[in-house]
CSV table of C-alpha atoms and ligand atoms in Angstrom, one decimal:
chain,number,residue,atom,x,y,z
A,1,MET,CA,157.3,80.9,-23.4
A,2,ALA,CA,155.0,83.7,-25.3
A,3,VAL,CA,151.7,83.8,-23.3
A,4,VAL,CA,149.2,84.3,-25.9
A,5,HIS,CA,149.2,82.3,-28.9
A,6,ASP,CA,147.7,83.8,-32.0
A,7,PRO,CA,143.7,83.8,-31.8
A,8,VAL,CA,141.9,82.9,-34.8
A,9,MET,CA,139.8,85.6,-36.6
A,10,VAL,CA,139.1,87.9,-33.5
A,11,ALA,CA,137.5,90.9,-35.4
A,12,GLU,CA,135.4,88.5,-36.9
A,13,VAL,CA,134.7,86.7,-33.4
A,14,VAL,CA,134.0,90.0,-31.7
A,15,SER,CA,131.7,91.2,-34.6
A,16,ALA,CA,129.6,87.7,-34.7
A,17,LEU,CA,129.3,87.9,-31.2
A,18,GLY,CA,128.0,91.4,-31.2
A,19,CYS,CA,130.1,92.4,-28.2
A,20,ARG,CA,128.9,95.9,-26.8
A,21,PRO,CA,129.2,97.5,-23.3
A,22,GLY,CA,127.7,95.4,-20.5
A,23,GLY,CA,126.3,92.0,-20.4
A,24,LEU,CA,127.5,88.5,-20.0
A,25,TRP,CA,129.9,86.9,-22.3
A,26,VAL,CA,131.0,83.2,-22.3
A,27,ASP,CA,134.3,82.0,-23.7
A,28,ALA,CA,134.1,78.4,-23.5
A,29,THR,CA,137.4,77.4,-24.4
A,30,ILE,CA,139.4,80.4,-23.2
A,31,GLY,CA,142.9,78.9,-23.7
A,32,ALA,CA,145.4,81.8,-23.3
A,33,GLY,CA,142.7,84.4,-23.3
A,34,GLY,CA,143.5,86.1,-26.7
A,35,HIS,CA,139.9,86.2,-27.9
A,36,ALA,CA,138.6,86.8,-24.0
A,37,ALA,CA,140.8,89.8,-24.0
A,38,ALA,CA,139.5,91.2,-27.1
A,39,ILE,CA,135.6,90.4,-25.9
A,40,LEU,CA,136.9,92.2,-22.5
A,41,GLU,CA,138.1,95.2,-24.3
A,42,GLN,CA,134.7,95.6,-26.5
A,43,THR,CA,132.4,95.0,-23.9
A,44,ALA,CA,134.2,97.5,-21.0
A,45,PRO,CA,133.4,99.1,-18.7
A,46,ASP,CA,130.8,96.8,-17.3
A,47,GLY,CA,130.5,93.6,-19.6
A,48,PHE,CA,131.2,90.5,-17.5
A,49,LEU,CA,133.2,87.3,-18.8
A,50,LEU,CA,132.8,83.9,-17.8
A,51,GLY,CA,136.0,81.9,-19.0
A,52,ILE,CA,136.0,78.2,-19.2
A,53,ASP,CA,138.5,75.4,-20.0
A,54,ARG,CA,139.1,71.8,-19.4
A,55,ASP,CA,143.0,72.4,-19.0
A,56,ARG,CA,143.9,73.8,-15.5
A,57,GLU,CA,147.2,74.8,-16.8
A,58,ILE,CA,146.2,76.8,-19.5
A,59,LEU,CA,143.6,78.7,-17.3
A,60,GLU,CA,146.6,80.0,-15.3
A,61,LEU,CA,148.0,81.3,-18.1
A,62,ALA,CA,144.7,83.0,-18.9
A,63,ALA,CA,144.1,84.6,-15.5
A,64,GLY,CA,147.9,86.3,-16.1
A,65,HIS,CA,146.8,87.7,-19.4
A,66,LEU,CA,143.5,89.1,-18.3
A,67,GLY,CA,145.0,90.8,-15.3
A,68,PRO,CA,144.2,94.2,-16.5
A,69,HIS,CA,140.6,93.5,-16.6
A,70,ALA,CA,140.6,92.0,-13.1
A,71,GLY,CA,136.8,92.1,-11.5
A,72,ARG,CA,135.4,91.5,-14.9
A,73,PHE,CA,136.2,87.8,-15.2
A,74,GLU,CA,135.7,84.6,-13.7
A,75,LEU,CA,137.5,81.6,-14.8
A,76,VAL,CA,136.1,78.3,-14.3
A,77,GLN,CA,137.9,74.7,-15.2
A,78,GLY,CA,135.2,72.5,-16.8
A,79,ASN,CA,134.0,71.1,-19.8
A,80,PHE,CA,131.6,73.2,-22.0
A,81,GLY,CA,129.8,70.1,-22.6
A,82,GLU,CA,128.2,70.9,-19.1
A,83,LEU,CA,127.8,74.6,-19.9
A,84,GLU,CA,124.2,74.6,-18.4
A,85,ALA,CA,125.6,73.0,-15.2
A,86,ILE,CA,128.6,75.4,-15.1
A,87,LEU,CA,126.6,78.5,-15.6
A,88,ALA,CA,123.8,77.4,-12.7
A,89,ARG,CA,126.9,76.6,-10.4
A,90,THR,CA,128.2,80.3,-11.1
A,91,GLY,CA,124.9,81.7,-10.8
A,92,ARG,CA,125.4,83.9,-14.1
A,93,GLY,CA,123.0,83.7,-16.7
A,94,PRO,CA,121.3,84.3,-19.4
A,95,VAL,CA,124.1,84.8,-21.9
A,96,ASN,CA,124.6,87.7,-24.3
A,97,GLY,CA,127.3,85.7,-26.4
A,98,VAL,CA,129.1,82.5,-26.1
A,99,LEU,CA,132.2,81.3,-28.1
A,100,ILE,CA,133.3,77.8,-28.4
A,101,ASP,CA,137.1,78.0,-30.3
A,102,LEU,CA,137.3,74.2,-30.5
A,103,GLY,CA,140.3,72.1,-30.6
A,104,LEU,CA,143.6,72.5,-28.8
A,105,SER,CA,145.5,75.6,-28.1
A,106,SER,CA,149.0,75.7,-29.8
A,107,LEU,CA,150.4,75.8,-26.3
A,108,GLN,CA,149.3,72.4,-25.5
A,109,LEU,CA,150.3,71.1,-28.9
A,110,ASP,CA,153.8,72.6,-28.6
A,111,LEU,CA,154.4,71.2,-25.1
A,112,PRO,CA,156.0,67.6,-25.8
A,113,GLU,CA,154.9,66.5,-22.6
A,114,ARG,CA,151.1,66.5,-23.1
A,115,GLY,CA,151.6,63.9,-25.8
A,116,PHE,CA,149.7,65.5,-28.6
A,117,SER,CA,152.4,65.7,-31.0
A,118,PHE,CA,154.9,63.6,-32.6
A,119,ARG,CA,157.2,66.4,-33.2
A,120,ALA,CA,158.8,65.3,-30.1
A,121,ASP,CA,159.1,61.9,-28.5
A,122,ALA,CA,156.9,61.7,-25.5
A,123,PRO,CA,154.7,59.5,-23.4
A,124,LEU,CA,151.3,59.4,-25.5
A,125,ASP,CA,149.1,61.3,-22.9
A,126,MET,CA,146.6,63.6,-25.1
A,127,ARG,CA,144.2,64.3,-22.1
A,128,MET,CA,143.3,68.1,-22.4
A,129,ASP,CA,142.2,67.5,-18.5
A,130,ARG,CA,145.2,66.1,-17.0
A,131,GLY,CA,142.8,65.3,-13.8
A,132,GLN,CA,140.8,62.9,-15.6
A,133,PRO,CA,141.5,59.5,-16.3
A,134,GLY,CA,142.5,57.6,-19.7
A,135,THR,CA,145.2,58.6,-21.7
A,136,ALA,CA,146.1,58.0,-25.2
A,137,LEU,CA,148.4,55.4,-24.0
A,138,ASP,CA,145.6,53.5,-22.3
A,139,LEU,CA,143.6,53.6,-25.1
A,140,VAL,CA,146.3,52.4,-27.4
A,141,SER,CA,147.6,49.8,-25.1
A,142,SER,CA,144.0,48.1,-24.4
A,143,ALA,CA,141.7,48.6,-27.5
A,144,ARG,CA,141.0,45.8,-29.5
A,145,GLU,CA,141.9,46.3,-32.9
A,146,GLU,CA,138.4,46.6,-34.4
A,147,GLU,CA,138.1,49.3,-31.9
A,148,LEU,CA,141.2,51.1,-32.9
A,149,ALA,CA,140.2,50.8,-36.3
A,150,ARG,CA,136.7,52.5,-35.7
A,151,ILE,CA,138.0,55.3,-33.8
A,152,ILE,CA,140.8,55.9,-36.7
A,153,PHE,CA,138.1,55.5,-39.2
A,154,GLU,CA,135.4,57.6,-37.7
A,155,TYR,CA,137.2,60.3,-35.7
A,156,GLY,CA,140.5,60.8,-38.3
A,157,GLU,CA,138.2,60.1,-41.5
A,158,GLU,CA,141.3,58.0,-42.4
A,159,THR,CA,140.4,55.1,-45.0
A,160,ARG,CA,143.5,52.9,-44.1
A,161,SER,CA,142.1,52.6,-40.8
A,162,ARG,CA,142.3,49.0,-40.6
A,163,ARG,CA,145.8,48.7,-41.8
A,164,ILE,CA,146.9,51.4,-39.1
A,165,ALA,CA,145.2,49.5,-36.3
A,166,ARG,CA,146.7,46.3,-37.3
A,167,ALA,CA,150.1,48.1,-37.5
A,168,ILE,CA,149.3,49.4,-33.9
A,169,CYS,CA,148.5,46.0,-32.6
A,170,ARG,CA,151.6,44.3,-33.9
A,171,GLU,CA,153.8,47.2,-32.6
A,172,ARG,CA,152.4,47.2,-29.0
A,173,GLU,CA,152.9,43.4,-28.9
A,174,ARG,CA,156.7,43.8,-29.3
A,175,GLY,CA,156.4,45.3,-25.8
A,176,GLY,CA,158.0,48.4,-24.3
A,177,ALA,CA,156.0,51.8,-23.9
A,178,MET,CA,154.4,53.3,-26.9
A,179,THR,CA,155.4,57.0,-27.3
A,180,THR,CA,154.4,59.7,-29.6
A,181,GLN,CA,157.4,58.9,-32.2
A,182,ARG,CA,156.9,55.1,-31.9
A,183,LEU,CA,153.3,55.5,-32.5
A,184,ALA,CA,153.7,57.9,-35.6
A,185,SER,CA,156.5,55.9,-37.1
A,186,ALA,CA,154.3,52.3,-36.7
A,187,VAL,CA,151.7,54.4,-38.6
A,188,ALA,CA,154.0,55.8,-41.2
A,189,ALA,CA,155.4,52.4,-41.9
A,190,ALA,CA,151.9,50.9,-42.2
A,191,ILE,CA,150.8,53.6,-44.8
A,192,GLY,CA,153.7,53.7,-47.0
A,193,GLY,CA,154.9,57.5,-45.6
A,194,GLN,CA,152.4,59.0,-47.5
A,195,GLY,CA,150.2,61.2,-45.9
A,196,PRO,CA,146.7,62.8,-46.5
A,197,ARG,CA,146.7,65.5,-49.4
A,198,GLY,CA,149.1,64.6,-51.7
A,199,GLY,CA,151.5,63.9,-48.9
A,200,ARG,CA,152.0,67.3,-47.3
A,201,ILE,CA,150.6,65.8,-44.0
A,202,HIS,CA,152.5,63.6,-41.9
A,203,PRO,CA,150.7,60.0,-42.3
A,204,ALA,CA,150.1,59.8,-38.6
A,205,THR,CA,148.1,63.0,-38.5
A,206,ARG,CA,144.5,61.8,-38.7
A,207,THR,CA,145.6,58.8,-36.5
A,208,PHE,CA,146.7,61.4,-33.7
A,209,GLN,CA,143.6,63.6,-34.3
A,210,ALA,CA,141.3,60.3,-34.1
A,211,LEU,CA,142.9,59.6,-30.7
A,212,ARG,CA,143.0,62.7,-29.3
A,213,ILE,CA,138.9,63.4,-29.9
A,214,ALA,CA,138.6,59.5,-28.7
A,215,VAL,CA,140.5,60.6,-25.3
A,216,ASN,CA,138.9,63.7,-24.8
A,217,ARG,CA,135.4,62.6,-25.9
A,218,GLU,CA,135.3,65.8,-28.0
A,219,LEU,CA,132.7,65.2,-30.3
A,220,GLU,CA,130.2,64.2,-27.2
A,221,ALA,CA,131.2,67.5,-25.6
A,222,LEU,CA,130.5,69.4,-28.9
A,223,ALA,CA,126.9,67.8,-29.2
A,224,SER,CA,126.1,68.8,-25.7
A,225,ALA,CA,126.9,72.2,-25.9
A,226,LEU,CA,125.1,72.7,-29.4
A,227,ALA,CA,122.0,71.3,-27.8
A,228,ALA,CA,122.3,73.4,-24.3
A,229,ILE,CA,123.0,76.8,-26.0
A,230,PRO,CA,119.8,77.8,-27.5
A,231,ALA,CA,118.2,77.8,-24.1
A,232,LEU,CA,120.7,79.5,-22.4
A,233,LEU,CA,120.9,82.6,-24.7
A,234,ALA,CA,119.4,86.0,-24.0
A,235,PRO,CA,117.0,87.6,-26.3
A,236,GLY,CA,119.4,88.8,-28.7
A,237,GLY,CA,122.0,86.6,-27.7
A,238,ARG,CA,124.7,84.8,-29.9
A,239,ALA,CA,126.5,81.8,-30.5
A,240,CYS,CA,130.0,81.6,-32.5
A,241,ILE,CA,131.6,78.4,-33.0
A,242,ILE,CA,135.1,77.9,-34.6
A,243,ALA,CA,135.8,74.4,-35.8
A,244,TYR,CA,139.5,73.2,-37.3
A,245,HIS,CA,138.1,69.6,-39.0
A,246,SER,CA,135.2,68.5,-41.0
A,247,LEU,CA,133.6,66.5,-38.3
A,248,GLU,CA,133.2,69.3,-35.9
A,249,ASP,CA,132.2,71.8,-38.4
A,250,ARG,CA,129.5,69.4,-39.7
A,251,ALA,CA,128.1,69.1,-36.7
A,252,VAL,CA,127.9,73.1,-36.1
A,253,LYS,CA,126.6,73.5,-39.4
A,254,GLN,CA,123.8,70.8,-38.8
A,255,ALA,CA,122.7,72.1,-35.4
A,256,PHE,CA,122.6,75.7,-36.6
A,257,ARG,CA,120.7,74.7,-39.6
A,258,ALA,CA,118.3,72.6,-37.7
A,259,LEU,CA,117.5,75.8,-35.3
A,260,THR,CA,117.2,78.2,-38.0
A,261,HIS,CA,115.5,75.9,-40.5
A,262,ARG,CA,112.7,74.9,-37.7
A,263,ALA,CA,112.6,79.0,-37.3
A,264,ARG,CA,111.7,79.3,-41.3
A,265,ALA,CA,109.2,76.7,-41.1
A,266,ALA,CA,107.4,77.8,-37.9
A,267,GLU,CA,105.8,81.0,-36.9
A,268,PRO,CA,108.0,83.6,-35.3
A,269,ALA,CA,111.9,83.2,-36.3
A,270,ALA,CA,113.5,82.2,-32.9
A,271,PHE,CA,117.0,82.0,-34.5
A,272,THR,CA,118.8,83.4,-37.5
A,273,LEU,CA,121.9,82.3,-39.3
A,274,LEU,CA,124.6,84.8,-39.0
A,275,THR,CA,126.8,83.1,-41.5
A,276,LYS,CA,125.2,81.7,-44.8
A,277,LYS,CA,128.9,80.4,-45.5
A,278,PRO,CA,131.3,79.8,-42.6
A,279,GLY,CA,133.9,82.6,-41.8
A,280,ARG,CA,137.5,81.9,-43.0
A,281,PRO,CA,140.7,83.6,-42.0
A,282,GLY,CA,141.7,86.3,-44.5
A,283,GLU,CA,145.1,86.0,-46.4
A,284,GLU,CA,147.2,88.2,-44.1
A,285,GLU,CA,145.8,86.0,-41.1
A,286,LEU,CA,146.9,82.7,-43.1
A,287,ARG,CA,150.4,84.5,-43.5
A,288,ARG,CA,150.8,85.6,-40.1
A,289,ASN,CA,149.2,82.4,-38.7
A,290,PRO,CA,149.4,79.4,-40.9
A,291,ARG,CA,147.7,77.0,-38.1
A,292,SER,CA,144.4,79.3,-38.5
A,293,ARG,CA,144.0,77.7,-42.3
A,294,SER,CA,141.6,75.0,-41.6
A,295,ALA,CA,139.1,77.4,-39.0
A,296,ARG,CA,135.3,77.6,-39.9
A,297,LEU,CA,133.4,80.3,-38.1
A,298,ARG,CA,129.9,80.0,-37.9
A,299,ALA,CA,127.2,82.2,-35.7
A,300,ILE,CA,123.7,82.2,-35.0
A,301,ALA,CA,121.6,84.9,-33.1
A,302,ARG,CA,118.6,84.4,-30.9
A,303,ALA,CA,115.7,86.7,-31.8
A,304,ALA,CA,115.6,90.1,-29.9
B,401,SAM,C1,142.1,76.7,-29.5
B,401,SAM,S1,142.2,76.9,-28.2
B,401,SAM,C2,141.2,78.4,-27.7
B,401,SAM,C3,142.0,79.4,-27.7
B,401,SAM,C4,141.5,80.6,-27.2
B,401,SAM,N1,140.3,81.0,-28.0
B,401,SAM,C5,142.5,82.1,-27.2
B,401,SAM,O1,142.3,83.0,-27.9
B,401,SAM,O2,143.8,81.8,-26.8
B,401,SAM,C6,140.7,75.6,-27.3
B,401,SAM,C7,140.8,75.4,-25.9
B,401,SAM,O3,139.6,74.8,-25.7
B,401,SAM,C8,139.9,73.9,-24.6
B,401,SAM,N2,139.1,73.1,-24.7
B,401,SAM,C9,138.8,71.8,-25.9
B,401,SAM,N3,138.0,71.3,-25.5
B,401,SAM,C10,137.0,71.9,-24.6
B,401,SAM,C11,136.2,71.5,-23.5
B,401,SAM,N4,134.9,70.4,-23.9
B,401,SAM,N5,135.6,71.9,-22.6
B,401,SAM,C12,136.4,73.1,-22.1
B,401,SAM,N6,137.6,73.6,-22.7
B,401,SAM,C13,137.9,72.5,-23.8
B,401,SAM,C14,141.3,73.3,-24.7
B,401,SAM,O4,141.8,72.7,-23.5
B,401,SAM,C15,142.0,74.7,-25.4
B,401,SAM,O5,142.9,75.6,-24.5
């Protein structure tokens, strides 16, 4: 297995964070460490990186990949929704730059046993942190039909959520374990095999996204991080967030706007928006890494 899966918009991230020698840099979603390696290179010889991920297995890969920078980084298993507490625990701060590259690593997506994808048949797990209770199977087995419909509607932005929830409940009544492909087939059968965007996307894609967001309480973690980041940044410090779907991107956009809007209305500008429009991958990157197509990068800077 390749250790590093194409990190998205690396040059743009390094530039948005304003990486330079020295300082404290936080990669709050370190994954396999692609962005982190670039940050460590740009902040050499004495910049320090704190790398966080919920997924212990992924952290081991990052540790291997960042070996050449030993002594300049620390890895912590944790949820970026608890960023303030993690920084306090490690005794580090204030932060010169923080990166949040949301969503899943392709390593997680590509491992069938993690249960994120319906390309292989596997138990429905979907936990980023396998030490936490509550798998997607638990959710799908126990939630009431209305609750499933709400999750699929809100987190999947799926307009056919009621039909899908009814089909899932009917399928589970038939007994036996609900697996990734069994769930995907039930969804496809319920909505006629036609996915979003004119059928180019599998009909179960939005449902899988919704369940994953619910299982990992992803929007709650993002909201907590967005609330905590302003106070954690050093003067001149920056935050850069890459989102992959509109729910996340909207939350980032609104939080950043609120910070910088307040700055416009009040006296001294405390924060500046570095991205009036979100950064998008260039054509070359899209060709090389089609999974980058939905990425939206937004960044703010605290006044120096
Ligand atoms: C898109 S990948 C990051 C890839 C990484 N930037 C790289 O260069 O390889 C997202 C990572 O964030 C982690 N993650 C997602 N939500 C998290 C959270 N709330 N707290 C900590 N890590 C999280 C996932 O486990 C995954 O490894």
